[in-house]
Coordinates of C-alpha atoms and ligand atoms in Angstrom, one line a residue:
X1 CA -22.9 14.6 1.2
X2 CA -21.1 12.8 -1.7
X3 CA -23.5 11.3 -4.3
X4 CA -24.1 7.6 -4.2
X5 CA -22.5 5.4 -6.8
X6 CA -24.1 2.5 -8.6
X7 CA -22.9 -0.5 -10.5
X8 CA -22.9 0.2 -14.3
X9 CA -26.1 -0.5 -16.3
X10 CA -26.6 -4.2 -17.1
X11 CA -24.1 -5.3 -14.3
X12 CA -24.8 -6.7 -10.9
X13 CA -23.1 -7.5 -7.6
X14 CA -23.1 -11.0 -6.3
X15 CA -24.2 -10.8 -2.6
X16 CA -23.2 -13.6 -0.2
X17 CA -26.4 -15.7 -0.3
X18 CA -26.2 -15.8 -4.1
X19 CA -22.4 -16.4 -3.8
X20 CA -23.2 -19.6 -1.9
X21 CA -25.5 -20.8 -4.7
X22 CA -23.0 -20.0 -7.4
X23 CA -20.3 -21.9 -5.5
X24 CA -22.5 -24.9 -5.2
X25 CA -23.2 -24.8 -8.9
X26 CA -19.5 -24.4 -9.7
X27 CA -18.6 -27.3 -7.5
X28 CA -21.2 -29.6 -9.1
X29 CA -20.1 -28.5 -12.6
X30 CA -16.4 -29.0 -11.8
X31 CA -17.1 -32.5 -10.5
X32 CA -19.3 -33.5 -13.4
X33 CA -17.0 -32.2 -16.2
X34 CA -13.8 -33.3 -14.4
X35 CA -15.1 -36.9 -14.4
X36 CA -15.4 -36.7 -18.2
X37 CA -11.9 -35.4 -18.6
X38 CA -12.6 -31.8 -19.2
X39 CA -9.6 -29.9 -17.7
X40 CA -9.9 -26.4 -16.1
X41 CA -8.8 -23.7 -18.6
X42 CA -8.8 -19.9 -18.8
X43 CA -8.3 -17.2 -21.4
X44 CA -8.1 -13.4 -20.9
X45 CA -11.3 -11.5 -20.6
X46 CA -10.2 -9.3 -23.6
X47 CA -8.7 -10.4 -26.9
X48 CA -7.6 -8.7 -30.1
X49 CA -10.9 -7.7 -31.8
X50 CA -9.8 -9.8 -34.8
X51 CA -10.4 -13.0 -32.7
X52 CA -14.1 -12.4 -32.5
X53 CA -14.5 -10.6 -35.9
X54 CA -13.0 -13.7 -37.6
X55 CA -14.1 -16.3 -35.0
X56 CA -17.7 -15.4 -34.2
X57 CA -18.5 -14.0 -37.7
X58 CA -19.1 -10.5 -39.2
X59 CA -22.7 -11.1 -40.0
X60 CA -23.8 -12.0 -36.4
X61 CA -25.7 -9.8 -34.0
X62 CA -22.8 -10.3 -31.5
X63 CA -20.2 -8.8 -33.8
X64 CA -22.4 -6.2 -35.4
X65 CA -24.1 -4.8 -32.3
X66 CA -23.1 -6.3 -29.0
X67 CA -19.3 -6.1 -28.5
X68 CA -17.5 -3.8 -26.1
X69 CA -14.6 -2.7 -28.2
X70 CA -11.9 -0.2 -27.2
X71 CA -8.5 1.0 -28.2
X72 CA -5.6 0.5 -25.8
X73 CA -2.9 3.1 -25.3
X74 CA -0.8 1.5 -28.1
X75 CA -3.7 1.9 -30.6
X76 CA -4.6 -1.8 -30.7
X77 CA -8.3 -2.7 -31.0
X78 CA -9.3 -4.9 -28.1
X79 CA -12.7 -6.4 -27.3
X80 CA -14.2 -7.7 -24.0
X81 CA -15.0 -11.4 -24.8
X82 CA -18.6 -11.9 -25.8
X83 CA -18.2 -15.7 -25.8
X84 CA -15.6 -18.3 -25.0
X85 CA -15.2 -20.6 -28.1
X86 CA -13.2 -18.2 -30.3
X87 CA -10.7 -17.5 -27.5
X88 CA -10.4 -21.2 -26.7
X89 CA -9.5 -21.9 -30.4
X90 CA -7.1 -19.0 -30.5
X91 CA -5.3 -20.5 -27.4
X92 CA -5.4 -24.0 -29.0
X93 CA -3.5 -22.7 -32.0
X94 CA -1.2 -20.4 -30.0
X95 CA 0.0 -23.2 -27.7
X96 CA 0.3 -25.9 -30.5
X97 CA -2.3 -28.0 -28.7
X98 CA -2.8 -30.0 -31.9
X99 CA 0.4 -31.8 -30.9
X100 CA -1.2 -33.1 -27.7
X101 CA -3.1 -36.4 -27.7
X102 CA -6.6 -35.6 -29.2
X103 CA -9.2 -34.6 -28.3
X104 CA -8.2 -31.8 -26.0
X105 CA -11.0 -31.4 -23.5
X106 CA -11.4 -28.0 -21.8
X107 CA -13.8 -26.5 -19.3
X108 CA -14.1 -22.8 -18.2
X109 CA -16.2 -20.5 -16.0
X110 CA -16.1 -16.7 -16.0
X111 CA -17.4 -13.4 -17.1
X112 CA -18.5 -12.4 -20.6
X113 CA -19.7 -9.1 -22.0
X114 CA -22.4 -8.1 -24.5
X115 CA -23.8 -4.7 -25.1
X116 CA -27.5 -5.6 -25.0
X117 CA -30.7 -4.1 -23.5
X118 CA -30.6 -5.2 -19.9
X119 CA -33.7 -7.1 -18.6
X120 CA -34.3 -10.1 -16.4
X121 CA -31.8 -12.8 -17.4
X122 CA -30.0 -10.5 -19.8
X123 CA -27.0 -8.5 -18.7
X124 CA -24.0 -6.7 -20.1
X125 CA -21.7 -8.6 -17.9
X126 CA -22.8 -12.2 -17.3
X127 CA -21.1 -15.5 -16.5
X128 CA -20.9 -18.6 -18.5
X129 CA -19.8 -22.1 -17.8
X130 CA -18.5 -23.8 -20.9
X131 CA -16.9 -27.0 -22.2
X132 CA -15.1 -27.7 -25.5
X133 CA -13.6 -30.8 -27.1
X134 CA -11.1 -30.0 -29.9
X135 CA -9.3 -32.2 -32.3
X136 CA -11.8 -35.0 -33.1
X137 CA -15.0 -35.2 -35.1
X138 CA -16.2 -38.4 -33.3
X139 CA -20.0 -38.1 -32.8
X140 CA -19.7 -39.6 -29.3
X141 CA -18.2 -36.2 -28.3
X142 CA -21.3 -34.3 -29.5
X143 CA -23.4 -36.7 -27.5
X144 CA -21.2 -36.7 -24.5
X145 CA -21.2 -32.9 -24.3
X146 CA -25.0 -32.7 -24.7
X147 CA -25.5 -35.3 -21.9
X148 CA -23.1 -33.4 -19.6
X149 CA -25.0 -30.2 -20.0
X150 CA -28.3 -32.1 -19.5
X151 CA -26.9 -33.6 -16.3
X152 CA -25.6 -30.3 -15.1
X153 CA -29.0 -28.7 -15.6
X154 CA -30.8 -31.6 -13.9
X155 CA -28.5 -31.4 -10.9
X156 CA -29.3 -27.7 -10.7
X157 CA -33.0 -28.6 -10.9
X158 CA -33.6 -26.6 -14.1
X159 CA -36.6 -27.8 -15.9
X160 CA -35.9 -27.6 -19.6
X161 CA -36.3 -29.1 -23.1
X162 CA -33.5 -29.9 -25.5
X163 CA -33.7 -28.7 -29.2
X164 CA -31.4 -30.5 -31.6
X165 CA -30.5 -30.2 -35.2
X166 CA -27.7 -30.4 -37.7
X167 CA -26.5 -27.6 -40.0
X168 CA -24.3 -29.8 -42.3
X169 CA -21.2 -28.3 -43.7
X170 CA -20.4 -24.9 -45.3
X171 CA -21.1 -26.1 -48.8
X172 CA -24.5 -27.6 -48.1
X173 CA -25.4 -24.6 -46.1
X174 CA -24.5 -22.2 -48.9
X175 CA -26.5 -24.2 -51.4
X176 CA -29.5 -24.4 -49.1
X177 CA -29.2 -20.7 -48.4
X178 CA -29.7 -20.0 -52.1
X179 CA -32.7 -22.5 -52.3
X180 CA -34.3 -20.8 -49.3
X181 CA -33.8 -17.3 -50.7
X182 CA -35.4 -18.3 -54.0
X183 CA -38.3 -19.8 -52.0
X184 CA -38.7 -16.7 -49.8
X185 CA -38.7 -14.4 -52.9
X186 CA -41.4 -16.5 -54.5
X187 CA -43.7 -15.7 -51.6
X188 CA -42.3 -12.4 -50.5
X189 CA -45.7 -10.6 -50.5
X190 CA -46.7 -12.8 -47.5
X191 CA -43.5 -12.0 -45.4
X192 CA -43.0 -9.3 -42.7
X193 CA -41.0 -6.3 -43.9
X194 CA -38.2 -7.3 -41.5
X195 CA -37.9 -10.8 -43.0
X196 CA -38.2 -9.5 -46.5
X197 CA -35.4 -7.0 -45.9
X198 CA -33.1 -9.8 -44.7
X199 CA -33.6 -12.3 -47.4
X200 CA -30.1 -11.6 -48.8
X201 CA -28.2 -11.2 -45.6
X202 CA -29.7 -13.9 -43.4
X203 CA -32.6 -15.9 -44.8
X204 CA -32.5 -18.5 -41.9
X205 CA -33.7 -15.8 -39.5
X206 CA -37.1 -16.1 -41.2
X207 CA -37.6 -19.3 -39.1
X208 CA -37.5 -17.2 -35.9
X209 CA -40.3 -14.8 -36.9
X210 CA -43.5 -14.4 -34.9
X211 CA -45.3 -12.7 -37.9
X212 CA -48.3 -14.8 -38.8
X213 CA -47.9 -14.5 -42.6
X214 CA -44.2 -15.4 -42.4
X215 CA -44.9 -18.4 -40.1
X216 CA -47.4 -19.7 -42.7
X217 CA -44.7 -19.4 -45.4
X218 CA -42.1 -21.1 -43.2
X219 CA -44.3 -24.2 -42.5
X220 CA -43.8 -25.1 -46.2
X221 CA -40.2 -23.9 -46.5
X222 CA -37.4 -26.4 -47.6
X223 CA -35.4 -27.6 -44.6
X224 CA -31.6 -27.8 -44.3
X225 CA -31.9 -31.0 -42.4
X226 CA -33.4 -32.6 -45.5
X227 CA -30.4 -31.4 -47.6
X228 CA -27.5 -32.9 -45.5
X229 CA -24.9 -34.8 -47.6
X230 CA -24.4 -38.5 -46.7
X231 CA -21.5 -38.0 -44.4
X232 CA -23.1 -35.3 -42.3
X233 CA -26.4 -37.3 -42.2
X234 CA -24.5 -40.3 -41.0
X235 CA -22.7 -38.3 -38.4
X236 CA -26.0 -36.9 -37.1
X237 CA -27.6 -40.3 -37.0
X238 CA -24.7 -41.5 -34.8
X239 CA -25.1 -38.6 -32.4
X240 CA -28.8 -39.4 -32.1
X241 CA -28.1 -43.1 -31.6
X242 CA -25.9 -42.3 -28.6
X243 CA -28.5 -39.9 -27.2
X244 CA -31.2 -42.5 -27.6
X245 CA -29.1 -45.2 -25.9
X246 CA -28.8 -42.7 -23.0
X247 CA -32.5 -42.2 -23.0
X248 CA -32.0 -38.5 -23.5
X249 CA -35.1 -36.8 -24.8
X250 CA -34.9 -34.1 -27.4
X251 CA -37.0 -32.3 -29.9
X252 CA -35.6 -32.6 -33.4
X253 CA -36.0 -29.0 -34.6
X254 CA -34.8 -28.2 -38.1
X255 CA -35.6 -24.6 -37.5
X256 CA -33.0 -24.2 -34.7
X257 CA -30.9 -21.2 -35.7
X258 CA -28.0 -20.3 -33.4
X259 CA -26.7 -16.8 -33.3
X260 CA -23.1 -17.6 -34.2
X261 CA -21.7 -18.2 -37.7
X262 CA -19.2 -20.9 -36.8
X263 CA -21.5 -23.9 -36.3
X264 CA -21.4 -26.9 -38.6
X265 CA -23.2 -30.3 -38.2
X266 CA -24.7 -30.7 -34.7
X267 CA -26.4 -27.7 -33.0
X268 CA -28.4 -27.8 -29.8
X269 CA -30.0 -25.6 -27.2
X270 CA -31.6 -26.1 -23.8
X271 CA -34.6 -23.9 -23.1
X272 CA -36.5 -23.4 -19.9
X273 CA -40.1 -22.1 -20.0
X274 CA -39.6 -20.7 -16.5
X275 CA -37.4 -18.0 -17.9
X276 CA -40.0 -16.4 -20.2
X277 CA -38.6 -14.3 -23.0
X278 CA -34.9 -15.1 -22.2
X279 CA -35.6 -18.9 -22.4
X280 CA -32.1 -20.0 -23.6
X281 CA -30.2 -21.6 -20.7
X282 CA -27.3 -23.0 -22.7
X283 CA -26.4 -24.2 -26.1
X284 CA -23.7 -25.1 -28.5
X285 CA -22.7 -27.3 -31.3
X286 CA -19.9 -28.4 -33.6
X287 CA -17.5 -26.0 -35.2
X288 CA -15.3 -27.9 -37.5
X289 CA -14.0 -24.9 -39.5
X290 CA -13.3 -22.5 -36.7
X291 CA -9.7 -23.4 -35.7
X292 CA -8.6 -23.1 -39.4
X293 CA -10.4 -19.8 -39.7
X294 CA -8.3 -18.5 -36.8
X295 CA -5.1 -19.5 -38.6
X296 CA -4.6 -23.0 -37.2
X297 CA -4.5 -26.4 -38.9
X298 CA -7.8 -27.9 -39.9
X299 CA -9.2 -29.1 -36.6
X300 CA -12.7 -30.2 -35.7
X301 CA -14.3 -29.1 -32.4
X302 CA -17.6 -29.2 -30.5
X303 CA -18.7 -27.4 -27.3
X304 CA -21.3 -25.5 -25.4
X305 CA -21.8 -22.6 -23.0
X306 CA -24.5 -22.1 -20.4
X307 CA -25.5 -18.9 -18.6
X308 CA -24.8 -19.1 -14.8
X309 CA -27.4 -16.4 -14.0
X310 CA -30.1 -18.1 -16.1
X311 CA -29.4 -21.4 -14.4
X312 CA -29.7 -19.8 -11.0
X313 CA -32.9 -18.0 -12.1
X314 CA -34.5 -21.2 -13.4
X315 CA -33.2 -23.7 -10.9
X316 CA -31.9 -24.3 -7.4
X317 CA -28.5 -25.8 -7.4
X318 CA -26.9 -27.6 -4.5
X319 CA -29.5 -27.8 -1.8
X320 CA -26.7 -28.5 0.7
X321 CA -27.1 -27.1 4.1
X322 CA -24.5 -24.6 5.3
X323 CA -21.7 -26.1 7.4
X324 CA -22.2 -26.2 11.1
X325 CA -20.4 -23.4 13.0
X326 CA -18.7 -23.2 16.3
X327 CA -19.0 -19.8 17.9
X328 CA -16.3 -18.5 20.2
X329 CA -17.8 -16.0 22.7
X330 CA -15.7 -13.8 25.0
X331 CA -16.8 -12.6 28.4
X332 CA -14.1 -10.0 28.9
X333 CA -11.8 -8.2 26.6
X334 CA -8.6 -9.5 28.3
X335 CA -9.5 -13.0 26.9
X336 CA -9.6 -12.0 23.2
X337 CA -6.2 -13.4 22.5
X338 CA -7.1 -16.8 24.0
X339 CA -10.4 -16.7 22.0
X340 CA -8.5 -16.0 18.8
X341 CA -6.1 -18.9 19.4
X342 CA -9.0 -21.3 20.1
X343 CA -10.8 -20.1 16.9
X344 CA -7.7 -20.8 14.9
X345 CA -7.3 -24.3 16.5
X346 CA -10.9 -25.2 15.7
X347 CA -10.4 -24.2 12.1
X348 CA -7.3 -26.3 12.0
X349 CA -9.5 -29.3 12.9
X350 CA -11.8 -28.5 9.9
X351 CA -14.5 -26.9 12.1
X352 CA -16.0 -23.7 10.7
X353 CA -15.4 -21.3 13.6
X354 CA -16.3 -17.6 14.2
X355 CA -15.3 -15.5 17.1
X356 CA -17.0 -12.4 18.5
X357 CA -15.8 -9.5 16.4
X358 CA -18.3 -6.7 16.9
X359 CA -18.2 -5.9 20.6
X360 CA -21.5 -7.6 21.5
X361 CA -22.6 -8.2 25.1
X362 CA -22.8 -11.8 26.3
X363 CA -26.5 -11.9 25.6
X364 CA -25.9 -10.4 22.1
X365 CA -23.2 -13.0 21.4
X366 CA -25.5 -15.9 22.2
X367 CA -28.2 -14.4 20.0
X368 CA -25.6 -14.0 17.2
X369 CA -24.5 -17.6 17.7
X370 CA -28.1 -18.7 17.2
X371 CA -28.3 -16.6 14.0
X372 CA -25.2 -18.4 12.6
X373 CA -26.7 -21.8 13.4
X374 CA -23.9 -22.6 15.8
X375 CA -23.9 -26.1 17.1
X376 CA -21.6 -25.2 20.0
X377 CA -20.6 -22.0 21.7
X378 CA -17.1 -21.8 23.4
X379 CA -17.4 -19.3 26.2
X380 CA -13.9 -17.9 27.0
X381 CA -13.7 -16.3 30.5
X382 CA -11.9 -17.1 33.7
X383 CA -12.3 -20.6 32.6
X384 CA -13.3 -22.1 29.3
X385 CA -16.7 -23.7 28.9
X386 CA -18.5 -25.3 26.0
X387 CA -22.2 -24.9 25.5
X388 CA -24.0 -27.5 23.4
X389 CA -26.7 -25.5 21.6
X390 CA -28.9 -28.6 21.0
X391 CA -29.2 -29.6 24.6
X392 CA -28.4 -26.2 26.2
X393 CA -25.9 -27.9 28.5
X394 CA -22.8 -25.8 29.4
X395 CA -19.8 -27.4 31.0
X396 CA -16.1 -26.4 31.6
X397 CA -13.3 -28.1 29.6
X398 CA -10.0 -29.1 31.2
X399 CA -7.8 -28.3 28.2
X400 CA -7.7 -27.6 24.5
X401 CA -7.8 -31.3 23.6
X402 CA -11.0 -31.8 25.4
X403 CA -12.4 -28.7 23.8
X404 CA -11.6 -29.9 20.3
X405 CA -13.1 -33.3 21.0
X406 CA -16.3 -31.8 22.4
X407 CA -16.8 -29.4 19.5
X408 CA -15.7 -31.9 16.8
X409 CA -18.7 -33.0 14.8
Ligands
ATP501 P1 -30.2 -15.3 -26.3 O1 -31.0 -16.1 -27.3 O2 -30.8 -15.3 -25.0 O3 -29.7 -14.0 -26.8 P2 -27.7 -16.4 -27.1 O4 -28.1 -17.3 -28.2 O5 -27.1 -15.1 -27.5 O6 -28.9 -16.2 -26.1 P3 -25.3 -17.9 -26.5 O7 -24.4 -17.1 -27.3 O8 -25.7 -19.3 -27.0 O9 -26.7 -17.1 -26.2 O10 -24.7 -18.1 -25.0 C1 -25.0 -19.2 -24.2 C2 -25.8 -18.9 -23.0 O11 -25.3 -17.7 -22.3 C3 -27.2 -18.5 -23.2 O12 -28.0 -19.7 -23.4 C4 -27.6 -17.7 -22.0 O13 -27.9 -18.6 -20.9 C5 -26.3 -17.0 -21.7 N1 -26.4 -15.6 -22.1 C6 -26.1 -15.1 -23.4 N2 -26.3 -13.8 -23.4 C7 -26.5 -13.4 -22.1 C8 -26.8 -12.1 -21.5 N3 -26.7 -11.0 -22.2 N4 -27.0 -12.1 -20.2 C9 -27.1 -13.3 -19.4 N5 -26.9 -14.5 -20.0 C10 -26.6 -14.6 -21.3
MG502 MG1 -28.0 -13.2 -27.6

């Protein structure tokens, strides 16, 4: 016997029941983002490696450890996309979208790839839904996007909290980085080895540490949020005012560090305690330097991405019931062509219809109709009868019109 094959490590199949939940989530997301003017948008699942090396940032875990990178037959280095924002900015530049009325609002849904240790809620191929607004630094966009993600998660019944902060601009961040390094060095004997080793490369990571000594040091550490210049501080105050007006709750968290280099000003993350260690459901922020970094004109942008699988693990989207079904049963094989035509006619009227397609006996067919939650069974024999599954009543129909009226819901 041939050996059984399995899906690659860290990947999964979507089976029909889960497929229904994903479709419900997608429909609710499309409706919500569509109402706010975010248009459907797609990029390839692989890009020149350069897009992510430049876009996501060389010092990030994503670029250093998590990318699926390969050479094509022409010797070009390609990478399966680990996130969506860099590709969206690449497309914005390539298609000259800065000439369109701004902001350009985009939404996407699709697979992303990161070479990580697989565990619950963490896969090597996962799916994200995302939204981006490019070409304006208006703080109402930051607030609008945060509220859209909050609403999406609420509709999907994901219980979560919102963490919010501002990272200022590249200059304030660089100056703050130096200040933090000096502070960390002054107390380095109290830090974990790991944090001490990263003082030069990434001092901000010290805020993420679980090490007791490090935590004690960080409680007294200087905060970037206290070092914002006046324009960035004003921008952040406006974002917060919009959120307050919308009665959106959030935890102001100056220690929020996101795993991508491109963020400036607003950053945020939604976390669900139901998810345990992989608590991040979705997050994002403003990236005012990214388009220029990818070779385009100076263009502000803001956006987020949320993990479909984590939303489905933590919530229960779209509690809608399955559509009612009409089941077309056949009493003898000669009638299969008539049954097929009736099934097509029912579908043409917008009724979900299934005909017998597995050679079942009449008894088996009625049992199957029950399993499918059929409201009506059309019995095709010498004559055609319709059985109402609620009342159990079964009566002949004179013609197809009567049949359609009796089955129509
Ligand atoms: P984490 O802290 O869990 O590593 P992240 O900060 O790397 O998340 P982002 O880059 O912000 O995540 O991606 C946005 C969302 O995509 C996450 O909040 C999460 O829901 C989802 N996500 C990220 N990586 C994975 C993965 N490997 N498997 C499943 N979902 C993921
Ligand atoms: Mg990660």
